[in-house]
Amino acid sequence: MSYHQTFLNRKSKMKEMIKSIPDFPKSGIVFKDIFPLLQNCFGEVIDDLSRKIEKPNEIDYIVGIESRGFIFASALAYKLNKGFIPIRKKGKLPPPTFSEAVIMEYGQSDIEMSIDEIRHVPKKVIIIDDVIATGETMRRAWTLCFRCGYAPVQTLALINIKNANIGEFHFPLKCLFEYKE
């Protein structure tokens, strides 16, 4: 069996560990339960995500979006010897912060990021989240990074739900798994 075929078989087995939970957290939503995958293949997931990062030596920080994005961002920051920066729900970070309103598939929320107070040299960041569904949270995170003094260069996600994405992404997005829902 070729290396490529071995890789595809491994990736297929990993994808099977992600469970689809219909009508959670509300009717019409298909929740992706990633925890069986993380219980069995966490190191492989982090290794695979790290290989998706373009020019990792040029990155200063890994930005993670609350809450499951923190899992990947903090592990990648450790693996790559980079700093970790959180984007959280509004009111969870000390000031000064900027916030952005996000309309998601099951409600509206505001996300927030701390301002980089040493803004004379923008620091390059990669933004990571667990699932890209509508894409709105990632778009708002990209904007927040700029507003807070960072220079986002790439985005990563464990899962991209292609048919749920609204509009086009205007930034580089890489993911490990894609679904068409």
GROMACS .gro file of N, CA and C in nm:
model
  543
    1MET      N    1   0.085  -0.118   0.000
    1MET     CA    2   0.000   0.000   0.000
    1MET      C    3   0.089   0.125   0.000
    2SER      N    4   0.056   0.223  -0.084
    2SER     CA    5   0.137   0.344  -0.096
    2SER      C    6   0.118   0.433   0.028
    3TYR      N    7   0.212   0.527   0.045
    3TYR     CA    8   0.203   0.622   0.154
    3TYR      C    9   0.074   0.703   0.143
    4HIS      N   10   0.042   0.746   0.021
    4HIS     CA   11  -0.078   0.828  -0.001
    4HIS      C   12  -0.204   0.750   0.040
    5GLN      N   13  -0.211   0.622   0.001
    5GLN     CA   14  -0.327   0.540   0.036
    5GLN      C   15  -0.335   0.518   0.187
    6THR      N   16  -0.221   0.497   0.251
    6THR     CA   17  -0.217   0.481   0.397
    6THR      C   18  -0.268   0.607   0.464
    7PHE      N   19  -0.224   0.724   0.414
    7PHE     CA   20  -0.268   0.852   0.469
    7PHE      C   21  -0.419   0.868   0.454
    8LEU      N   22  -0.472   0.838   0.336
    8LEU     CA   23  -0.617   0.852   0.314
    8LEU      C   24  -0.696   0.756   0.403
    9ASN      N   25  -0.647   0.635   0.423
    9ASN     CA   26  -0.715   0.540   0.512
    9ASN      C   27  -0.716   0.591   0.655
   10ARG      N   28  -0.602   0.643   0.700
   10ARG     CA   29  -0.593   0.698   0.837
   10ARG      C   30  -0.687   0.816   0.853
   11LYS      N   31  -0.688   0.906   0.756
   11LYS     CA   32  -0.774   1.023   0.764
   11LYS      C   33  -0.921   0.983   0.763
   12SER      N   34  -0.957   0.883   0.683
   12SER     CA   35  -1.095   0.834   0.678
   12SER      C   36  -1.136   0.775   0.813
   13LYS      N   37  -1.047   0.698   0.876
   13LYS     CA   38  -1.077   0.641   1.008
   13LYS      C   39  -1.092   0.751   1.113
   14MET      N   40  -1.010   0.853   1.103
   14MET     CA   41  -1.020   0.965   1.197
   14MET      C   42  -1.154   1.037   1.178
   15LYS      N   43  -1.193   1.059   1.053
   15LYS     CA   44  -1.318   1.130   1.026
   15LYS      C   45  -1.439   1.053   1.078
   16GLU      N   46  -1.433   0.919   1.073
   16GLU     CA   47  -1.542   0.836   1.125
   16GLU      C   48  -1.562   0.853   1.275
   17MET      N   49  -1.459   0.899   1.346
   17MET     CA   50  -1.470   0.921   1.490
   17MET      C   51  -1.549   1.046   1.524
   18ILE      N   52  -1.567   1.136   1.428
   18ILE     CA   53  -1.645   1.258   1.451
   18ILE      C   54  -1.792   1.222   1.434
   19LYS      N   55  -1.867   1.241   1.540
   19LYS     CA   56  -2.009   1.204   1.540
   19LYS      C   57  -2.096   1.324   1.505
   20SER      N   58  -2.196   1.300   1.423
   20SER     CA   59  -2.294   1.404   1.389
   20SER      C   60  -2.417   1.384   1.477
   21ILE      N   61  -2.450   1.488   1.554
   21ILE     CA   62  -2.564   1.483   1.646
   21ILE      C   63  -2.672   1.577   1.592
   22PRO      N   64  -2.780   1.521   1.535
   22PRO     CA   65  -2.885   1.607   1.477
   22PRO      C   66  -2.964   1.681   1.585
   23ASP      N   67  -3.009   1.801   1.547
   23ASP     CA   68  -3.096   1.884   1.632
   23ASP      C   69  -3.033   1.918   1.767
   24PHE      N   70  -2.903   1.943   1.767
   24PHE     CA   71  -2.834   1.987   1.889
   24PHE      C   72  -2.740   2.101   1.854
   25PRO      N   73  -2.741   2.211   1.925
   25PRO     CA   74  -2.814   2.240   2.048
   25PRO      C   75  -2.958   2.284   2.027
   26LYS      N   76  -2.999   2.296   1.899
   26LYS     CA   77  -3.140   2.326   1.873
   26LYS      C   78  -3.179   2.263   1.741
   27SER      N   79  -3.307   2.258   1.716
   27SER     CA   80  -3.362   2.194   1.596
   27SER      C   81  -3.300   2.253   1.470
   28GLY      N   82  -3.262   2.165   1.378
   28GLY     CA   83  -3.206   2.207   1.251
   28GLY      C   84  -3.055   2.214   1.247
   29ILE      N   85  -2.990   2.208   1.361
   29ILE     CA   86  -2.844   2.212   1.369
   29ILE      C   87  -2.791   2.070   1.379
   30VAL      N   88  -2.684   2.041   1.304
   30VAL     CA   89  -2.615   1.912   1.316
   30VAL      C   90  -2.482   1.940   1.385
   31PHE      N   91  -2.475   1.905   1.511
   31PHE     CA   92  -2.357   1.929   1.594
   31PHE      C   93  -2.250   1.825   1.562
   32LYS      N   94  -2.125   1.870   1.547
   32LYS     CA   95  -2.013   1.779   1.524
   32LYS      C   96  -1.944   1.753   1.658
   33ASP      N   97  -1.960   1.631   1.708
   33ASP     CA   98  -1.896   1.590   1.834
   33ASP      C   99  -1.755   1.541   1.802
   34ILE      N  100  -1.657   1.625   1.831
   34ILE     CA  101  -1.517   1.594   1.800
   34ILE      C  102  -1.446   1.520   1.912
   35PHE      N  103  -1.510   1.505   2.026
   35PHE     CA  104  -1.440   1.448   2.141
   35PHE      C  105  -1.401   1.301   2.125
   36PRO      N  106  -1.477   1.215   2.056
   36PRO     CA  107  -1.426   1.080   2.032
   36PRO      C  108  -1.294   1.082   1.952
   37LEU      N  109  -1.284   1.173   1.855
   37LEU     CA  110  -1.160   1.187   1.779
   37LEU      C  111  -1.046   1.231   1.871
   38LEU      N  112  -1.072   1.330   1.954
   38LEU     CA  113  -0.966   1.381   2.041
   38LEU      C  114  -0.925   1.279   2.147
   39GLN      N  115  -1.019   1.197   2.192
   39GLN     CA  116  -0.986   1.092   2.290
   39GLN      C  117  -0.889   0.991   2.232
   40ASN      N  118  -0.898   0.967   2.103
   40ASN     CA  119  -0.819   0.861   2.040
   40ASN      C  120  -0.701   0.909   1.957
   41CYS      N  121  -0.707   1.032   1.907
   41CYS     CA  122  -0.606   1.077   1.809
   41CYS      C  123  -0.561   1.221   1.831
   42PHE      N  124  -0.562   1.268   1.951
   42PHE     CA  125  -0.532   1.410   1.975
   42PHE      C  126  -0.396   1.450   1.917
   43GLY      N  127  -0.293   1.372   1.945
   43GLY     CA  128  -0.159   1.404   1.894
   43GLY      C  129  -0.155   1.408   1.743
   44GLU      N  130  -0.220   1.312   1.679
   44GLU     CA  131  -0.224   1.310   1.532
   44GLU      C  132  -0.296   1.432   1.476
   45VAL      N  133  -0.404   1.472   1.540
   45VAL     CA  134  -0.479   1.590   1.496
   45VAL      C  135  -0.390   1.713   1.503
   46ILE      N  136  -0.320   1.731   1.615
   46ILE     CA  137  -0.232   1.847   1.631
   46ILE      C  138  -0.119   1.842   1.529
   47ASP      N  139  -0.060   1.725   1.508
   47ASP     CA  140   0.046   1.712   1.407
   47ASP      C  141  -0.006   1.747   1.268
   48ASP      N  142  -0.125   1.695   1.233
   48ASP     CA  143  -0.183   1.723   1.102
   48ASP      C  144  -0.215   1.872   1.085
   49LEU      N  145  -0.270   1.935   1.188
   49LEU     CA  146  -0.297   2.078   1.180
   49LEU      C  147  -0.168   2.158   1.166
   50SER      N  148  -0.064   2.118   1.238
   50SER     CA  149   0.062   2.193   1.231
   50SER      C  150   0.122   2.186   1.091
   51ARG      N  151   0.101   2.076   1.021
   51ARG     CA  152   0.152   2.064   0.884
   51ARG      C  153   0.075   2.154   0.786
   52LYS      N  154  -0.040   2.202   0.824
   52LYS     CA  155  -0.119   2.290   0.738
   52LYS      C  156  -0.074   2.436   0.750
   53ILE      N  157   0.008   2.466   0.847
   53ILE     CA  158   0.052   2.605   0.870
   53ILE      C  159   0.162   2.640   0.770
   54GLU      N  160   0.137   2.747   0.696
   54GLU     CA  161   0.236   2.796   0.601
   54GLU      C  162   0.337   2.884   0.674
   55LYS      N  163   0.464   2.860   0.651
   55LYS     CA  164   0.573   2.939   0.710
   55LYS      C  165   0.558   2.954   0.861
   56PRO      N  166   0.557   2.844   0.936
   56PRO     CA  167   0.536   2.852   1.081
   56PRO      C  168   0.643   2.935   1.154
   57ASN      N  169   0.762   2.943   1.100
   57ASN     CA  170   0.868   3.021   1.166
   57ASN      C  171   0.841   3.171   1.162
   58GLU      N  172   0.753   3.215   1.072
   58GLU     CA  173   0.721   3.356   1.061
   58GLU      C  174   0.602   3.398   1.147
   59ILE      N  175   0.539   3.303   1.214
   59ILE     CA  176   0.421   3.329   1.296
   59ILE      C  177   0.465   3.366   1.437
   60ASP      N  178   0.398   3.466   1.495
   60ASP     CA  179   0.428   3.507   1.633
   60ASP      C  180   0.334   3.444   1.735
   61TYR      N  181   0.205   3.434   1.700
   61TYR     CA  182   0.106   3.385   1.795
   61TYR      C  183   0.004   3.295   1.724
   62ILE      N  184  -0.057   3.208   1.805
   62ILE     CA  185  -0.170   3.128   1.760
   62ILE      C  186  -0.293   3.181   1.835
   63VAL      N  187  -0.395   3.221   1.761
   63VAL     CA  188  -0.518   3.276   1.818
   63VAL      C  189  -0.623   3.166   1.815
   64GLY      N  190  -0.686   3.142   1.931
   64GLY     CA  191  -0.792   3.042   1.940
   64GLY      C  192  -0.924   3.105   1.973
   65ILE      N  193  -1.030   3.057   1.907
   65ILE     CA  194  -1.165   3.109   1.929
   65ILE      C  195  -1.236   3.019   2.031
   66GLU      N  196  -1.295   3.085   2.131
   66GLU     CA  197  -1.366   3.013   2.238
   66GLU      C  198  -1.475   2.925   2.182
   67SER      N  199  -1.497   2.812   2.230
   67SER     CA  200  -1.421   2.745   2.335
   67SER      C  201  -1.339   2.629   2.279
   68ARG      N  202  -1.393   2.556   2.184
   68ARG     CA  203  -1.318   2.439   2.136
   68ARG      C  204  -1.197   2.478   2.054
   69GLY      N  205  -1.194   2.598   2.000
   69GLY     CA  206  -1.075   2.645   1.930
   69GLY      C  207  -0.955   2.658   2.023
   70PHE      N  208  -0.983   2.679   2.154
   70PHE     CA  209  -0.874   2.687   2.253
   70PHE      C  210  -0.795   2.557   2.259
   71ILE      N  211  -0.864   2.445   2.244
   71ILE     CA  212  -0.799   2.313   2.252
   71ILE      C  213  -0.687   2.305   2.150
   72PHE      N  214  -0.719   2.341   2.025
   72PHE     CA  215  -0.622   2.328   1.917
   72PHE      C  216  -0.517   2.438   1.922
   73ALA      N  217  -0.561   2.560   1.948
   73ALA     CA  218  -0.468   2.673   1.949
   73ALA      C  219  -0.362   2.660   2.058
   74SER      N  220  -0.402   2.620   2.176
   74SER     CA  221  -0.303   2.609   2.283
   74SER      C  222  -0.204   2.495   2.256
   75ALA      N  223  -0.252   2.382   2.204
   75ALA     CA  224  -0.162   2.271   2.171
   75ALA      C  225  -0.067   2.308   2.057
   76LEU      N  226  -0.118   2.378   1.957
   76LEU     CA  227  -0.033   2.422   1.847
   76LEU      C  228   0.069   2.526   1.893
   77ALA      N  229   0.027   2.617   1.979
   77ALA     CA  230   0.120   2.717   2.033
   77ALA      C  231   0.234   2.647   2.106
   78TYR      N  232   0.202   2.547   2.185
   78TYR     CA  233   0.305   2.471   2.257
   78TYR      C  234   0.396   2.398   2.158
   79LYS      N  235   0.337   2.328   2.063
   79LYS     CA  236   0.414   2.249   1.966
   79LYS      C  237   0.510   2.337   1.886
   80LEU      N  238   0.464   2.456   1.848
   80LEU     CA  239   0.543   2.545   1.763
   80LEU      C  240   0.623   2.649   1.841
   81ASN      N  241   0.615   2.642   1.974
   81ASN     CA  242   0.684   2.737   2.062
   81ASN      C  243   0.643   2.881   2.031
   82LYS      N  244   0.511   2.902   2.024
   82LYS     CA  245   0.452   3.034   1.998
   82LYS      C  246   0.364   3.073   2.115
   83GLY      N  247   0.327   3.198   2.121
   83GLY     CA  248   0.232   3.242   2.221
   83GLY      C  249   0.090   3.209   2.180
   84PHE      N  250   0.002   3.205   2.279
   84PHE     CA  251  -0.141   3.177   2.258
   84PHE      C  252  -0.221   3.301   2.295
   85ILE      N  253  -0.317   3.338   2.209
   85ILE     CA  254  -0.405   3.452   2.235
   85ILE      C  255  -0.549   3.404   2.221
   86PRO      N  256  -0.634   3.429   2.322
   86PRO     CA  257  -0.774   3.386   2.312
   86PRO      C  258  -0.865   3.494   2.253
   87ILE      N  259  -0.965   3.448   2.181
   87ILE     CA  260  -1.081   3.531   2.147
   87ILE      C  261  -1.196   3.469   2.225
   88ARG      N  262  -1.260   3.552   2.309
   88ARG     CA  263  -1.360   3.499   2.400
   88ARG      C  264  -1.495   3.568   2.380
   89LYS      N  265  -1.594   3.515   2.449
   89LYS     CA  266  -1.724   3.581   2.452
   89LYS      C  267  -1.708   3.713   2.527
   90LYS      N  268  -1.788   3.811   2.488
   90LYS     CA  269  -1.779   3.944   2.546
   90LYS      C  270  -1.793   3.939   2.698
   91GLY      N  271  -1.708   4.018   2.765
   91GLY     CA  272  -1.713   4.029   2.910
   91GLY      C  273  -1.623   3.930   2.983
   92LYS      N  274  -1.549   3.847   2.910
   92LYS     CA  275  -1.465   3.745   2.974
   92LYS      C  276  -1.317   3.784   2.977
   93LEU      N  277  -1.279   3.892   2.910
   93LEU     CA  278  -1.139   3.937   2.909
   93LEU      C  279  -1.130   4.074   2.976
   94PRO      N  280  -1.020   4.102   3.045
   94PRO     CA  281  -1.003   4.234   3.106
   94PRO      C  282  -0.976   4.340   2.999
   95PRO      N  283  -1.017   4.465   3.025
   95PRO     CA  284  -0.993   4.571   2.927
   95PRO      C  285  -0.843   4.604   2.919
   96PRO      N  286  -0.801   4.665   2.811
   96PRO     CA  287  -0.879   4.712   2.697
   96PRO      C  288  -0.903   4.601   2.594
   97THR      N  289  -1.021   4.602   2.536
   97THR     CA  290  -1.059   4.502   2.436
   97THR      C  291  -1.137   4.570   2.324
   98PHE      N  292  -1.147   4.499   2.213
   98PHE     CA  293  -1.242   4.532   2.108
   98PHE      C  294  -1.335   4.414   2.096
   99SER      N  295  -1.457   4.440   2.048
   99SER     CA  296  -1.552   4.331   2.029
   99SER      C  297  -1.617   4.341   1.892
  100GLU      N  298  -1.672   4.229   1.848
  100GLU     CA  299  -1.742   4.218   1.721
  100GLU      C  300  -1.868   4.135   1.744
  101ALA      N  301  -1.978   4.176   1.685
  101ALA     CA  302  -2.103   4.099   1.692
  101ALA      C  303  -2.096   3.986   1.589
  102VAL      N  304  -2.140   3.868   1.630
  102VAL     CA  305  -2.139   3.751   1.543
  102VAL      C  306  -2.279   3.693   1.538
  103ILE      N  307  -2.331   3.676   1.417
  103ILE     CA  308  -2.459   3.609   1.399
  103ILE      C  309  -2.428   3.467   1.354
  104MET      N  310  -2.459   3.371   1.442
  104MET     CA  311  -2.430   3.231   1.415
  104MET      C  312  -2.557   3.159   1.374
  105GLU      N  313  -2.541   3.032   1.338
  105GLU     CA  314  -2.656   2.955   1.292
  105GLU      C  315  -2.758   2.932   1.402
  106TYR      N  316  -2.721   2.950   1.528
  106TYR     CA  317  -2.819   2.928   1.635
  106TYR      C  318  -2.824   3.044   1.734
  107GLY      N  319  -2.793   3.164   1.688
  107GLY     CA  320  -2.807   3.279   1.775
  107GLY      C  321  -2.703   3.385   1.747
  108GLN      N  322  -2.708   3.492   1.826
  108GLN     CA  323  -2.611   3.601   1.814
  108GLN      C  324  -2.528   3.607   1.940
  109SER      N  325  -2.402   3.644   1.922
  109SER     CA  326  -2.310   3.656   2.033
  109SER      C  327  -2.207   3.762   1.997
  110ASP      N  328  -2.142   3.816   2.095
  110ASP     CA  329  -2.031   3.907   2.071
  110ASP      C  330  -1.903   3.835   2.112
  111ILE      N  331  -1.799   3.852   2.030
  111ILE     CA  332  -1.668   3.799   2.066
  111ILE      C  333  -1.575   3.916   2.090
  112GLU      N  334  -1.468   3.890   2.165
  112GLU     CA  335  -1.383   3.998   2.211
  112GLU      C  336  -1.238   3.951   2.216
  113MET      N  337  -1.148   4.049   2.198
  113MET     CA  338  -1.004   4.021   2.200
  113MET      C  339  -0.933   4.135   2.270
  114SER      N  340  -0.827   4.103   2.342
  114SER     CA  341  -0.747   4.206   2.407
  114SER      C  342  -0.664   4.281   2.304
  115ILE      N  343  -0.649   4.409   2.327
  115ILE     CA  344  -0.573   4.494   2.236
  115ILE      C  345  -0.425   4.476   2.262
  116ASP      N  346  -0.346   4.461   2.155
  116ASP     CA  347  -0.201   4.457   2.167
  116ASP      C  348  -0.155   4.601   2.190
  117GLU      N  349  -0.103   4.628   2.308
  117GLU     CA  350  -0.067   4.765   2.342
  117GLU      C  351   0.068   4.806   2.284
  118ILE      N  352   0.140   4.714   2.224
  118ILE     CA  353   0.267   4.747   2.158
  118ILE      C  354   0.243   4.725   2.009
  119ARG      N  355   0.178   4.823   1.945
  119ARG     CA  356   0.128   4.805   1.810
  119ARG      C  357   0.222   4.853   1.700
  120HIS      N  358   0.342   4.900   1.733
  120HIS     CA  359   0.427   4.957   1.628
  120HIS      C  360   0.475   4.852   1.528
  121VAL      N  361   0.479   4.727   1.564
  121VAL     CA  362   0.514   4.620   1.471
  121VAL      C  363   0.405   4.514   1.478
  122PRO      N  364   0.316   4.508   1.378
  122PRO     CA  365   0.210   4.406   1.383
  122PRO      C  366   0.269   4.265   1.391
  123LYS      N  367   0.216   4.187   1.481
  123LYS     CA  368   0.261   4.049   1.498
  123LYS      C  369   0.174   3.958   1.414
  124LYS      N  370   0.238   3.863   1.344
  124LYS     CA  371   0.166   3.771   1.258
  124LYS      C  372   0.099   3.663   1.341
  125VAL      N  373  -0.028   3.637   1.309
  125VAL     CA  374  -0.104   3.536   1.383
  125VAL      C  375  -0.176   3.442   1.287
  126ILE      N  376  -0.203   3.323   1.338
  126ILE     CA  377  -0.290   3.227   1.273
  126ILE      C  378  -0.411   3.211   1.364
  127ILE      N  379  -0.530   3.210   1.307
  127ILE     CA  380  -0.654   3.196   1.384
  127ILE      C  381  -0.706   3.054   1.364
  128ILE      N  382  -0.746   2.990   1.475
  128ILE     CA  383  -0.797   2.853   1.465
  128ILE      C  384  -0.927   2.838   1.542
  129ASP      N  385  -1.017   2.761   1.483
  129ASP     CA  386  -1.142   2.725   1.549
  129ASP      C  387  -1.170   2.578   1.519
  130ASP      N  388  -1.267   2.523   1.586
  130ASP     CA  389  -1.297   2.380   1.566
  130ASP      C  390  -1.376   2.357   1.439
  131VAL      N  391  -1.485   2.434   1.418
  131VAL     CA  392  -1.574   2.411   1.305
  131VAL      C  393  -1.605   2.543   1.236
  132ILE      N  394  -1.596   2.544   1.105
  132ILE     CA  395  -1.642   2.656   1.025
  132ILE      C  396  -1.779   2.614   0.972
  133ALA      N  397  -1.883   2.679   1.020
  133ALA     CA  398  -2.019   2.649   0.973
  133ALA      C  399  -2.063   2.763   0.882
  134THR      N  400  -2.107   2.874   0.938
  134THR     CA  401  -2.144   2.987   0.853
  134THR      C  402  -2.021   3.067   0.810
  135GLY      N  403  -1.913   3.057   0.885
  135GLY     CA  404  -1.793   3.133   0.858
  135GLY      C  405  -1.791   3.269   0.924
  136GLU      N  406  -1.903   3.307   0.983
  136GLU     CA  407  -1.915   3.441   1.042
  136GLU      C  408  -1.820   3.461   1.160
  137THR      N  409  -1.806   3.362   1.247
  137THR     CA  410  -1.717   3.378   1.363
  137THR      C  411  -1.573   3.398   1.316
  138MET      N  412  -1.530   3.323   1.218
  138MET     CA  413  -1.393   3.337   1.167
  138MET      C  414  -1.374   3.473   1.102
  139ARG      N  415  -1.473   3.519   1.027
  139ARG     CA  416  -1.462   3.652   0.965
  139ARG      C  417  -1.449   3.761   1.072
  140ARG      N  418  -1.530   3.751   1.176
  140ARG     CA  419  -1.523   3.852   1.284
  140ARG      C  420  -1.391   3.841   1.362
  141ALA      N  421  -1.341   3.719   1.378
  141ALA     CA  422  -1.211   3.700   1.446
  141ALA      C  423  -1.099   3.764   1.364
  142TRP      N  424  -1.105   3.748   1.232
  142TRP     CA  425  -1.005   3.808   1.142
  142TRP      C  426  -1.005   3.961   1.160
  143THR      N  427  -1.125   4.020   1.162
  143THR     CA  428  -1.139   4.164   1.180
  143THR      C  429  -1.086   4.207   1.317
  144LEU      N  430  -1.121   4.131   1.421
  144LEU     CA  431  -1.074   4.163   1.556
  144LEU      C  432  -0.923   4.164   1.564
  145CYS      N  433  -0.859   4.068   1.501
  145CYS     CA  434  -0.713   4.064   1.504
  145CYS      C  435  -0.654   4.194   1.450
  146PHE      N  436  -0.704   4.240   1.336
  146PHE     CA  437  -0.654   4.367   1.280
  146PHE      C  438  -0.682   4.483   1.374
  147ARG      N  439  -0.803   4.488   1.427
  147ARG     CA  440  -0.839   4.599   1.515
  147ARG      C  441  -0.754   4.603   1.642
  148CYS      N  442  -0.710   4.486   1.686
  148CYS     CA  443  -0.633   4.477   1.810
  148CYS      C  444  -0.482   4.485   1.787
  149GLY      N  445  -0.439   4.506   1.663
  149GLY     CA  446  -0.298   4.528   1.636
  149GLY      C  447  -0.221   4.407   1.587
  150TYR      N  448  -0.291   4.303   1.543
  150TYR     CA  449  -0.225   4.182   1.493
  150TYR      C  450  -0.245   4.172   1.342
  151ALA      N  451  -0.161   4.092   1.278
  151ALA     CA  452  -0.171   4.072   1.134
  151ALA      C  453  -0.202   3.925   1.106
  152PRO      N  454  -0.331   3.891   1.090
  152PRO     CA  455  -0.363   3.752   1.059
  152PRO      C  456  -0.315   3.716   0.919
  153VAL      N  457  -0.259   3.594   0.908
  153VAL     CA  458  -0.207   3.551   0.778
  153VAL      C  459  -0.273   3.421   0.730
  154GLN      N  460  -0.339   3.350   0.820
  154GLN     CA  461  -0.400   3.223   0.782
  154GLN      C  462  -0.503   3.184   0.886
  155THR      N  463  -0.600   3.102   0.844
  155THR     CA  464  -0.695   3.044   0.938
  155THR      C  465  -0.694   2.893   0.924
  156LEU      N  466  -0.720   2.826   1.034
  156LEU     CA  467  -0.727   2.680   1.038
  156LEU      C  468  -0.855   2.639   1.108
  157ALA      N  469  -0.905   2.523   1.069
  157ALA     CA  470  -1.019   2.464   1.138
  157ALA      C  471  -1.006   2.313   1.129
  158LEU      N  472  -1.057   2.246   1.230
  158LEU     CA  473  -1.062   2.101   1.223
  158LEU      C  474  -1.160   2.061   1.114
  159ILE      N  475  -1.277   2.127   1.112
  159ILE     CA  476  -1.387   2.090   1.021
  159ILE      C  477  -1.437   2.213   0.946
  160ASN      N  478  -1.460   2.197   0.817
  160ASN     CA  479  -1.527   2.298   0.737
  160ASN      C  480  -1.654   2.237   0.680
  161ILE      N  481  -1.767   2.297   0.715
  161ILE     CA  482  -1.896   2.251   0.661
  161ILE      C  483  -1.925   2.340   0.540
  162LYS      N  484  -1.892   2.291   0.423
  162LYS     CA  485  -1.889   2.373   0.301
  162LYS      C  486  -2.023   2.432   0.263
  163ASN      N  487  -2.129   2.357   0.263
  163ASN     CA  488  -2.257   2.410   0.216
  163ASN      C  489  -2.320   2.507   0.316
  164ALA      N  490  -2.272   2.507   0.438
  164ALA     CA  491  -2.327   2.599   0.537
  164ALA      C  492  -2.260   2.736   0.531
  165ASN      N  493  -2.144   2.745   0.467
  165ASN     CA  494  -2.071   2.872   0.461
  165ASN      C  495  -2.151   2.976   0.383
  166ILE      N  496  -2.158   3.094   0.440
  166ILE     CA  497  -2.228   3.205   0.377
  166ILE      C  498  -2.124   3.294   0.311
  167GLY      N  499  -2.135   3.315   0.182
  167GLY     CA  500  -2.042   3.403   0.113
  167GLY      C  501  -1.907   3.337   0.093
  168GLU      N  502  -1.814   3.417   0.052
  168GLU     CA  503  -1.678   3.370   0.024
  168GLU      C  504  -1.585   3.414   0.136
  169PHE      N  505  -1.487   3.330   0.162
  169PHE     CA  506  -1.382   3.370   0.254
  169PHE      C  507  -1.283   3.457   0.179
  170HIS      N  508  -1.237   3.561   0.242
  170HIS     CA  509  -1.138   3.648   0.180
  170HIS      C  510  -1.005   3.635   0.253
  171PHE      N  511  -0.979   3.515   0.303
  171PHE     CA  512  -0.854   3.486   0.372
  171PHE      C  513  -0.825   3.338   0.355
  172PRO      N  514  -0.698   3.300   0.372
  172PRO     CA  515  -0.662   3.158   0.354
  172PRO      C  516  -0.721   3.071   0.464
  173LEU      N  517  -0.794   2.967   0.426
  173LEU     CA  518  -0.853   2.873   0.521
  173LEU      C  519  -0.807   2.732   0.485
  174LYS      N  520  -0.756   2.662   0.585
  174LYS     CA  521  -0.721   2.521   0.568
  174LYS      C  522  -0.789   2.443   0.678
  175CYS      N  523  -0.830   2.320   0.646
  175CYS     CA  524  -0.898   2.236   0.744
  175CYS      C  525  -0.855   2.091   0.724
  176LEU      N  526  -0.882   2.010   0.827
  176LEU     CA  527  -0.851   1.867   0.816
  176LEU      C  528  -0.964   1.789   0.753
  177PHE      N  529  -1.088   1.825   0.785
  177PHE     CA  530  -1.204   1.749   0.738
  177PHE      C  531  -1.306   1.844   0.678
  178GLU      N  532  -1.370   1.799   0.570
  178GLU     CA  533  -1.479   1.876   0.510
  178GLU      C  534  -1.604   1.792   0.504
  179TYR      N  535  -1.715   1.860   0.527
  179TYR     CA  536  -1.847   1.799   0.517
  179TYR      C  537  -1.930   1.884   0.424
  180LYS      N  538  -2.020   1.823   0.353
  180LYS     CA  539  -2.117   1.894   0.270
  180LYS      C  540  -2.254   1.864   0.328
  181GLU      N  541  -2.309   1.960   0.400
  181GLU     CA  542  -2.435   1.937   0.470
  181GLU      C  543  -2.543   2.029   0.416
   0.00000   0.00000   0.00000
